[in-house]
Amino acid sequence: MDFGLHRAAERLRNASRVAVVTGAGVSAASGVPTFRGADGLWSNFRVEELATPEAFARDPRLVWNWYEWRRRLVAGCRPNRAHEVLAAWSRRYPQFTLITQNVDGLHERAGTRNVVRFHGSLWELSCWDRCAGSPERWRDETVPFVELPPRCPHCGGLARPGVVWFGEPIDPRVSARAITALDCDVCLVVGTSAVVYPAAGLADEARNRGALTIEINPEPTDATPRFDLVLQGPAEEFLDRLEAELSSGSRLSSSQ
Ligand code: NAD
């Protein structure tokens, strides 16, 4: 395990282009439940039954109740050590992109630069009818909403969460930014079960382009065998240890 950590630190020290892909696990230590962990249920609904356009069309109030619950929960959470280390790297590397599947906004709250929000944000809304008067998405951090479901301020129709639901495409401009970032020296994938595509395929693409790929996760995933290095453990611990290794260069070379 320590060998993997040293090797990862060595490659990170020599890297100038770094891409990091994060999933729900990076926010677990902040108290935000993951989808596929033991807490991945809400009022006996599976997330796949709530995070879809069909579910919203059927029962917008139910779906909004779930998002309202998540917005309240995240509003009371703070970035953890994993977010902090990644934020520091975003300021240190000449080329750094953080591609996150998370919608909680904790990377931005930690001060991370160049965040690509692959699946949108809990803190944005859009018009369900895509009315001509509304922007594609707008920010609204009201917790709780005065009226639930909230309304589009432009047409008075239903507003929807500004997130990408199961079955919806990723905005091509967002994908393009993510794909460009995969031309990198090191690609780290942190805290994702790697089952939701296309995000799950990003590390494979980075590897095809010559990057060293590293996974950080306490559990093996379907993608684990395809990584060059696997650090099996919590993100907040391993990113902290990597940062400690990076800031003690001489110790690193003597331990090789
Ligand atoms: P997931 O729930 O499918 O998987 C979470 C992964 O995190 C698991 O592999 C688990 O082993 C790992 N994990 C748990 N604790 C960890 C820790 N301390 N450190 C590192 N890893 C840890 O999450 P996913 O792969 O991101 O799922 C995809 C979808 O879930 C995304 O679309 C995302 O939008 C959504 N989601 C987002 C949030 C959030 O914004 N915080 C929370 C739940 C789900």
mmCIF file of C-alpha atoms and ligand atoms in Angstrom:
data_model
loop_
_atom_site.group_PDB
_atom_site.id
_atom_site.type_symbol
_atom_site.label_atom_id
_atom_site.label_comp_id
_atom_site.label_asym_id
_atom_site.label_seq_id
_atom_site.Cartn_x
_atom_site.Cartn_y
_atom_site.Cartn_z
ATOM 1 C CA MET A 1 0.000 0.000 0.000
ATOM 2 C CA ASP A 2 2.778 2.432 0.949
ATOM 3 C CA PHE A 3 4.629 1.547 -2.231
ATOM 4 C CA GLY A 4 1.561 2.618 -4.217
ATOM 5 C CA LEU A 5 1.391 5.829 -2.253
ATOM 6 C CA HIS A 6 5.089 6.629 -2.859
ATOM 7 C CA ARG A 7 4.770 5.886 -6.549
ATOM 8 C CA ALA A 8 1.672 8.020 -6.840
ATOM 9 C CA ALA A 9 3.425 10.868 -5.008
ATOM 10 C CA GLU A 10 6.497 10.571 -7.222
ATOM 11 C CA ARG A 11 4.419 10.809 -10.386
ATOM 12 C CA LEU A 12 2.392 13.672 -8.988
ATOM 13 C CA ARG A 13 5.550 15.549 -8.056
ATOM 14 C CA ASN A 14 6.849 15.327 -11.612
ATOM 15 C CA ALA A 15 3.502 16.073 -13.231
ATOM 16 C CA SER A 16 2.460 19.400 -14.666
ATOM 17 C CA ARG A 17 -0.916 18.344 -16.114
ATOM 18 C CA VAL A 18 -3.287 16.712 -13.635
ATOM 19 C CA ALA A 19 -6.915 15.669 -14.051
ATOM 20 C CA VAL A 20 -9.032 14.474 -11.135
ATOM 21 C CA VAL A 21 -12.427 12.807 -11.463
ATOM 22 C CA THR A 22 -14.492 12.751 -8.273
ATOM 23 C CA GLY A 23 -17.701 11.044 -7.187
ATOM 24 C CA ALA A 24 -19.922 10.971 -4.145
ATOM 25 C CA GLY A 25 -17.272 9.257 -1.959
ATOM 26 C CA VAL A 26 -15.197 12.437 -1.821
ATOM 27 C CA SER A 27 -18.034 14.127 0.081
ATOM 28 C CA ALA A 28 -18.854 11.166 2.339
ATOM 29 C CA ALA A 29 -16.641 12.461 5.166
ATOM 30 C CA SER A 30 -18.499 15.785 4.987
ATOM 31 C CA GLY A 31 -21.711 13.918 5.834
ATOM 32 C CA VAL A 32 -23.222 13.823 2.318
ATOM 33 C CA PRO A 33 -24.629 10.318 1.721
ATOM 34 C CA THR A 34 -23.459 8.409 -1.362
ATOM 35 C CA PHE A 35 -26.032 6.829 -3.698
ATOM 36 C CA ARG A 36 -24.848 3.285 -3.557
ATOM 37 C CA GLY A 37 -23.845 3.060 0.072
ATOM 38 C CA ALA A 38 -26.096 1.969 2.909
ATOM 39 C CA ASP A 39 -27.688 5.447 2.973
ATOM 40 C CA GLY A 40 -28.539 5.391 -0.720
ATOM 41 C CA LEU A 41 -32.249 5.370 -0.068
ATOM 42 C CA TRP A 42 -34.616 8.196 0.697
ATOM 43 C CA SER A 43 -38.062 7.474 2.156
ATOM 44 C CA ASN A 44 -37.805 3.968 0.708
ATOM 45 C CA PHE A 45 -37.276 5.236 -2.838
ATOM 46 C CA ARG A 46 -34.260 4.173 -4.828
ATOM 47 C CA VAL A 47 -32.410 7.097 -6.400
ATOM 48 C CA GLU A 48 -32.986 5.624 -9.845
ATOM 49 C CA GLU A 49 -36.718 6.073 -9.195
ATOM 50 C CA LEU A 50 -36.311 9.775 -8.384
ATOM 51 C CA ALA A 51 -33.481 11.124 -10.522
ATOM 52 C CA THR A 52 -35.204 10.817 -13.896
ATOM 53 C CA PRO A 53 -37.307 13.108 -16.109
ATOM 54 C CA GLU A 54 -40.070 10.479 -16.006
ATOM 55 C CA ALA A 55 -40.214 10.619 -12.201
ATOM 56 C CA PHE A 56 -40.397 14.423 -12.342
ATOM 57 C CA ALA A 57 -43.167 14.364 -14.955
ATOM 58 C CA ARG A 58 -45.107 11.899 -12.796
ATOM 59 C CA ASP A 59 -44.673 13.584 -9.429
ATOM 60 C CA PRO A 60 -42.665 16.834 -9.356
ATOM 61 C CA ARG A 61 -43.473 17.458 -5.688
ATOM 62 C CA LEU A 62 -42.024 14.100 -4.620
ATOM 63 C CA VAL A 63 -38.834 14.702 -6.630
ATOM 64 C CA TRP A 64 -38.528 18.253 -5.303
ATOM 65 C CA ASN A 65 -39.027 17.010 -1.714
ATOM 66 C CA TRP A 66 -35.982 14.817 -2.228
ATOM 67 C CA TYR A 67 -33.916 17.660 -3.699
ATOM 68 C CA GLU A 68 -35.067 20.026 -0.948
ATOM 69 C CA TRP A 69 -33.900 17.428 1.612
ATOM 70 C CA ARG A 70 -30.495 17.173 -0.123
ATOM 71 C CA ARG A 71 -30.109 20.956 -0.395
ATOM 72 C CA ARG A 72 -30.827 21.350 3.336
ATOM 73 C CA LEU A 73 -28.411 18.547 4.187
ATOM 74 C CA VAL A 74 -25.571 19.883 2.031
ATOM 75 C CA ALA A 75 -26.137 23.459 3.261
ATOM 76 C CA GLY A 76 -25.155 22.176 6.710
ATOM 77 C CA CYS A 77 -22.005 20.344 5.465
ATOM 78 C CA ARG A 78 -18.480 21.631 5.031
ATOM 79 C CA PRO A 79 -15.676 20.601 2.659
ATOM 80 C CA ASN A 80 -13.417 17.921 4.174
ATOM 81 C CA ARG A 81 -9.664 17.294 3.876
ATOM 82 C CA ALA A 82 -10.082 15.627 0.476
ATOM 83 C CA HIS A 83 -11.719 18.766 -0.973
ATOM 84 C CA GLU A 84 -9.025 20.939 0.643
ATOM 85 C CA VAL A 85 -6.095 18.999 -0.822
ATOM 86 C CA LEU A 86 -7.632 19.038 -4.298
ATOM 87 C CA ALA A 87 -8.264 22.778 -3.975
ATOM 88 C CA ALA A 88 -4.575 23.288 -3.096
ATOM 89 C CA TRP A 89 -3.505 21.229 -6.128
ATOM 90 C CA SER A 90 -5.793 23.266 -8.363
ATOM 91 C CA ARG A 91 -3.732 26.336 -7.449
ATOM 92 C CA ARG A 92 -0.361 24.583 -7.673
ATOM 93 C CA TYR A 93 -0.376 22.705 -10.992
ATOM 94 C CA PRO A 94 0.067 24.687 -14.197
ATOM 95 C CA GLN A 95 -2.728 22.620 -15.752
ATOM 96 C CA PHE A 96 -5.329 21.178 -13.410
ATOM 97 C CA THR A 97 -8.927 20.173 -14.066
ATOM 98 C CA LEU A 98 -11.332 18.715 -11.544
ATOM 99 C CA ILE A 99 -14.174 16.839 -13.203
ATOM 100 C CA THR A 100 -16.835 16.082 -10.631
ATOM 101 C CA GLN A 101 -19.985 14.005 -10.792
ATOM 102 C CA ASN A 102 -21.015 15.609 -7.519
ATOM 103 C CA VAL A 103 -23.770 18.170 -7.453
ATOM 104 C CA ASP A 104 -23.143 19.399 -3.900
ATOM 105 C CA GLY A 105 -20.816 22.341 -4.715
ATOM 106 C CA LEU A 106 -18.286 21.388 -2.005
ATOM 107 C CA HIS A 107 -15.298 21.535 -4.375
ATOM 108 C CA GLU A 108 -16.169 25.120 -5.247
ATOM 109 C CA ARG A 109 -16.713 25.954 -1.567
ATOM 110 C CA ALA A 110 -13.212 24.611 -0.844
ATOM 111 C CA GLY A 111 -11.860 27.106 -3.405
ATOM 112 C CA THR A 112 -11.038 24.667 -6.216
ATOM 113 C CA ARG A 113 -10.170 26.234 -9.557
ATOM 114 C CA ASN A 114 -11.273 24.883 -12.904
ATOM 115 C CA VAL A 115 -14.119 22.611 -11.792
ATOM 116 C CA VAL A 116 -16.078 20.854 -14.534
ATOM 117 C CA ARG A 117 -19.489 19.979 -13.114
ATOM 118 C CA PHE A 118 -20.307 16.913 -15.141
ATOM 119 C CA HIS A 119 -23.759 16.361 -13.633
ATOM 120 C CA GLY A 120 -24.801 19.937 -12.856
ATOM 121 C CA SER A 121 -25.531 21.441 -9.467
ATOM 122 C CA LEU A 122 -28.036 21.169 -6.627
ATOM 123 C CA TRP A 123 -27.793 24.968 -6.441
ATOM 124 C CA GLU A 124 -29.023 25.625 -9.960
ATOM 125 C CA LEU A 125 -32.503 25.411 -11.442
ATOM 126 C CA SER A 126 -33.874 25.412 -14.943
ATOM 127 C CA CYS A 127 -37.292 25.777 -16.532
ATOM 128 C CA TRP A 128 -38.989 22.399 -16.971
ATOM 129 C CA ASP A 129 -40.661 23.677 -20.158
ATOM 130 C CA ARG A 130 -37.425 25.334 -21.336
ATOM 131 C CA CYS A 131 -39.358 28.540 -21.889
ATOM 132 C CA ALA A 132 -37.844 31.079 -24.250
ATOM 133 C CA GLY A 133 -37.518 33.731 -21.525
ATOM 134 C CA SER A 134 -35.373 31.755 -19.082
ATOM 135 C CA PRO A 135 -31.623 31.214 -19.136
ATOM 136 C CA GLU A 136 -30.526 27.612 -19.544
ATOM 137 C CA ARG A 137 -29.888 27.449 -15.777
ATOM 138 C CA TRP A 138 -29.924 29.949 -12.955
ATOM 139 C CA ARG A 139 -28.469 29.872 -9.462
ATOM 140 C CA ASP A 140 -30.817 29.718 -6.471
ATOM 141 C CA GLU A 141 -29.443 28.902 -3.031
ATOM 142 C CA THR A 142 -32.724 29.441 -1.162
ATOM 143 C CA VAL A 143 -33.147 26.852 1.595
ATOM 144 C CA PRO A 144 -35.968 26.086 2.152
ATOM 145 C CA PHE A 145 -37.963 27.253 -0.855
ATOM 146 C CA VAL A 146 -40.960 29.443 -0.056
ATOM 147 C CA GLU A 147 -42.995 27.425 -2.525
ATOM 148 C CA LEU A 148 -42.409 23.795 -3.435
ATOM 149 C CA PRO A 149 -42.072 22.952 -6.276
ATOM 150 C CA PRO A 150 -40.363 26.247 -7.098
ATOM 151 C CA ARG A 151 -41.529 28.131 -10.173
ATOM 152 C CA CYS A 152 -39.741 29.463 -13.243
ATOM 153 C CA PRO A 153 -39.526 33.241 -12.636
ATOM 154 C CA HIS A 154 -39.916 33.852 -16.379
ATOM 155 C CA CYS A 155 -42.975 31.818 -17.380
ATOM 156 C CA GLY A 156 -44.437 30.805 -14.008
ATOM 157 C CA GLY A 157 -44.254 27.110 -14.954
ATOM 158 C CA LEU A 158 -42.406 24.434 -13.007
ATOM 159 C CA ALA A 159 -38.700 24.811 -12.307
ATOM 160 C CA ARG A 160 -36.559 21.677 -12.148
ATOM 161 C CA PRO A 161 -33.237 20.922 -10.441
ATOM 162 C CA GLY A 162 -30.255 21.938 -12.623
ATOM 163 C CA VAL A 163 -28.778 18.459 -12.576
ATOM 164 C CA VAL A 164 -28.296 15.749 -15.179
ATOM 165 C CA TRP A 165 -30.740 12.936 -14.518
ATOM 166 C CA PHE A 166 -30.387 9.293 -15.508
ATOM 167 C CA GLY A 167 -31.110 9.007 -19.217
ATOM 168 C CA GLU A 168 -30.238 12.644 -19.972
ATOM 169 C CA PRO A 169 -27.249 13.633 -22.102
ATOM 170 C CA ILE A 170 -24.253 15.527 -20.758
ATOM 171 C CA ASP A 171 -24.001 19.062 -22.129
ATOM 172 C CA PRO A 172 -21.547 18.724 -25.066
ATOM 173 C CA ARG A 173 -19.636 21.849 -23.913
ATOM 174 C CA VAL A 174 -19.100 20.212 -20.514
ATOM 175 C CA SER A 175 -17.984 16.912 -22.082
ATOM 176 C CA ALA A 176 -15.585 18.782 -24.352
ATOM 177 C CA ARG A 177 -13.900 20.481 -21.367
ATOM 178 C CA ALA A 178 -13.596 17.136 -19.571
ATOM 179 C CA ILE A 179 -12.191 15.345 -22.600
ATOM 180 C CA THR A 180 -9.611 18.067 -23.219
ATOM 181 C CA ALA A 181 -8.418 17.670 -19.612
ATOM 182 C CA LEU A 182 -7.672 13.979 -20.203
ATOM 183 C CA ASP A 183 -4.492 14.936 -22.061
ATOM 184 C CA CYS A 184 -2.614 14.833 -18.789
ATOM 185 C CA ASP A 185 0.309 13.241 -16.941
ATOM 186 C CA VAL A 186 -1.729 11.845 -14.045
ATOM 187 C CA CYS A 187 -5.449 11.134 -13.814
ATOM 188 C CA LEU A 188 -6.839 10.414 -10.348
ATOM 189 C CA VAL A 189 -10.304 8.960 -9.858
ATOM 190 C CA VAL A 190 -11.587 9.471 -6.346
ATOM 191 C CA GLY A 191 -14.691 8.121 -4.612
ATOM 192 C CA THR A 192 -16.784 6.935 -7.505
ATOM 193 C CA SER A 193 -18.354 3.534 -7.996
ATOM 194 C CA ALA A 194 -17.572 3.955 -11.718
ATOM 195 C CA VAL A 195 -20.896 2.633 -12.927
ATOM 196 C CA VAL A 196 -22.423 5.800 -14.383
ATOM 197 C CA TYR A 197 -21.236 6.406 -17.971
ATOM 198 C CA PRO A 198 -19.806 8.412 -19.628
ATOM 199 C CA ALA A 199 -18.042 9.632 -16.461
ATOM 200 C CA ALA A 200 -16.917 6.077 -15.673
ATOM 201 C CA GLY A 201 -14.945 5.889 -18.945
ATOM 202 C CA LEU A 202 -12.868 9.055 -18.429
ATOM 203 C CA ALA A 203 -9.921 7.334 -16.755
ATOM 204 C CA ASP A 204 -9.700 4.751 -19.543
ATOM 205 C CA GLU A 205 -9.498 7.565 -22.067
ATOM 206 C CA ALA A 206 -6.784 9.334 -20.030
ATOM 207 C CA ARG A 207 -4.811 6.097 -19.888
ATOM 208 C CA ASN A 208 -5.144 5.623 -23.653
ATOM 209 C CA ARG A 209 -3.633 9.067 -24.027
ATOM 210 C CA GLY A 210 -0.634 8.131 -21.888
ATOM 211 C CA ALA A 211 -1.601 9.253 -18.370
ATOM 212 C CA LEU A 212 -0.829 7.289 -15.235
ATOM 213 C CA THR A 213 -4.212 6.456 -13.715
ATOM 214 C CA ILE A 214 -4.810 6.172 -9.966
ATOM 215 C CA GLU A 215 -7.956 5.129 -8.133
ATOM 216 C CA ILE A 216 -8.701 6.116 -4.539
ATOM 217 C CA ASN A 217 -11.646 4.272 -3.009
ATOM 218 C CA PRO A 218 -12.138 2.180 0.148
ATOM 219 C CA GLU A 219 -13.913 -0.487 -1.950
ATOM 220 C CA PRO A 220 -12.872 -2.179 -5.190
ATOM 221 C CA THR A 221 -14.971 -1.083 -8.182
ATOM 222 C CA ASP A 222 -15.612 -2.648 -11.592
ATOM 223 C CA ALA A 223 -12.926 -0.320 -12.935
ATOM 224 C CA THR A 224 -10.271 -1.180 -10.308
ATOM 225 C CA PRO A 225 -8.397 -3.756 -12.448
ATOM 226 C CA ARG A 226 -7.893 -1.163 -15.208
ATOM 227 C CA PHE A 227 -6.008 1.375 -13.039
ATOM 228 C CA ASP A 228 -2.207 1.619 -12.937
ATOM 229 C CA LEU A 229 -2.285 2.272 -9.194
ATOM 230 C CA VAL A 230 -4.988 1.621 -6.628
ATOM 231 C CA LEU A 231 -5.003 3.279 -3.211
ATOM 232 C CA GLN A 232 -7.622 1.417 -1.265
ATOM 233 C CA GLY A 233 -8.933 3.678 1.474
ATOM 234 C CA PRO A 234 -10.888 6.856 2.183
ATOM 235 C CA ALA A 235 -10.208 9.934 0.047
ATOM 236 C CA GLU A 236 -9.792 12.264 3.012
ATOM 237 C CA GLU A 237 -7.019 10.025 4.374
ATOM 238 C CA PHE A 238 -5.167 9.175 1.161
ATOM 239 C CA LEU A 239 -5.233 12.667 -0.311
ATOM 240 C CA ASP A 240 -3.920 13.987 2.989
ATOM 241 C CA ARG A 241 -1.106 11.405 2.950
ATOM 242 C CA LEU A 242 -0.295 12.164 -0.687
ATOM 243 C CA GLU A 243 -0.118 15.866 0.107
ATOM 244 C CA ALA A 244 2.206 15.106 3.043
ATOM 245 C CA GLU A 245 4.446 13.035 0.725
ATOM 246 C CA LEU A 246 4.457 15.809 -1.861
ATOM 247 C CA SER A 247 5.575 18.384 0.637
ATOM 248 C CA SER A 248 8.450 16.214 1.929
ATOM 249 C CA GLY A 249 10.402 15.497 -1.252
ATOM 250 C CA SER A 250 13.634 14.298 0.324
ATOM 251 C CA ARG A 251 11.835 11.719 2.457
ATOM 252 C CA LEU A 252 10.142 10.440 -0.676
ATOM 253 C CA SER A 253 13.336 9.827 -2.629
ATOM 254 C CA SER A 254 15.033 8.067 0.284
ATOM 255 C CA SER A 255 12.112 5.655 0.615
ATOM 256 C CA GLN A 256 12.132 4.495 -3.029
HETATM 257 P P1 NAD B 1 -21.820 6.243 -5.744
HETATM 258 O O1 NAD B 1 -22.725 6.500 -4.590
HETATM 259 O O2 NAD B 1 -22.263 5.359 -6.822
HETATM 260 O O3 NAD B 1 -20.442 5.633 -5.204
HETATM 261 C C1 NAD B 1 -19.759 6.185 -4.139
HETATM 262 C C2 NAD B 1 -18.382 5.583 -4.116
HETATM 263 O O4 NAD B 1 -17.653 6.264 -3.103
HETATM 264 C C3 NAD B 1 -18.347 4.096 -3.768
HETATM 265 O O5 NAD B 1 -17.505 3.437 -4.705
HETATM 266 C C4 NAD B 1 -17.728 4.059 -2.370
HETATM 267 O O6 NAD B 1 -16.936 2.906 -2.151
HETATM 268 C C5 NAD B 1 -16.893 5.305 -2.386
HETATM 269 N N1 NAD B 1 -16.627 5.888 -1.077
HETATM 270 C C6 NAD B 1 -17.373 5.856 0.054
HETATM 271 N N2 NAD B 1 -16.764 6.539 1.035
HETATM 272 C C7 NAD B 1 -15.610 7.033 0.520
HETATM 273 C C8 NAD B 1 -14.551 7.816 1.029
HETATM 274 N N3 NAD B 1 -14.552 8.262 2.301
HETATM 275 N N4 NAD B 1 -13.525 8.119 0.214
HETATM 276 C C9 NAD B 1 -13.495 7.678 -1.080
HETATM 277 N N5 NAD B 1 -14.481 6.926 -1.606
HETATM 278 C C10 NAD B 1 -15.523 6.601 -0.824
HETATM 279 O O7 NAD B 1 -21.363 7.658 -6.280
HETATM 280 P P2 NAD B 1 -20.949 8.101 -7.723
HETATM 281 O O8 NAD B 1 -20.059 7.085 -8.345
HETATM 282 O O9 NAD B 1 -20.534 9.503 -7.654
HETATM 283 O O10 NAD B 1 -22.408 7.983 -8.384
HETATM 284 C C11 NAD B 1 -22.768 8.598 -9.403
HETATM 285 C C12 NAD B 1 -23.914 9.626 -9.168
HETATM 286 O O11 NAD B 1 -24.296 9.949 -7.852
HETATM 287 C C13 NAD B 1 -23.398 10.900 -9.721
HETATM 288 O O12 NAD B 1 -24.154 11.165 -10.820
HETATM 289 C C14 NAD B 1 -23.618 11.985 -8.676
HETATM 290 O O13 NAD B 1 -24.221 13.107 -9.294
HETATM 291 C C15 NAD B 1 -24.543 11.373 -7.730
HETATM 292 N N6 NAD B 1 -24.374 11.747 -6.302
HETATM 293 C C16 NAD B 1 -23.783 12.925 -5.929
HETATM 294 C C17 NAD B 1 -23.624 13.224 -4.582
HETATM 295 C C18 NAD B 1 -22.973 14.524 -4.189
HETATM 296 O O14 NAD B 1 -23.064 15.514 -4.901
HETATM 297 N N7 NAD B 1 -22.269 14.549 -3.048
HETATM 298 C C19 NAD B 1 -24.040 12.326 -3.619
HETATM 299 C C20 NAD B 1 -24.639 11.137 -4.025
HETATM 300 C C21 NAD B 1 -24.758 10.852 -5.380
#
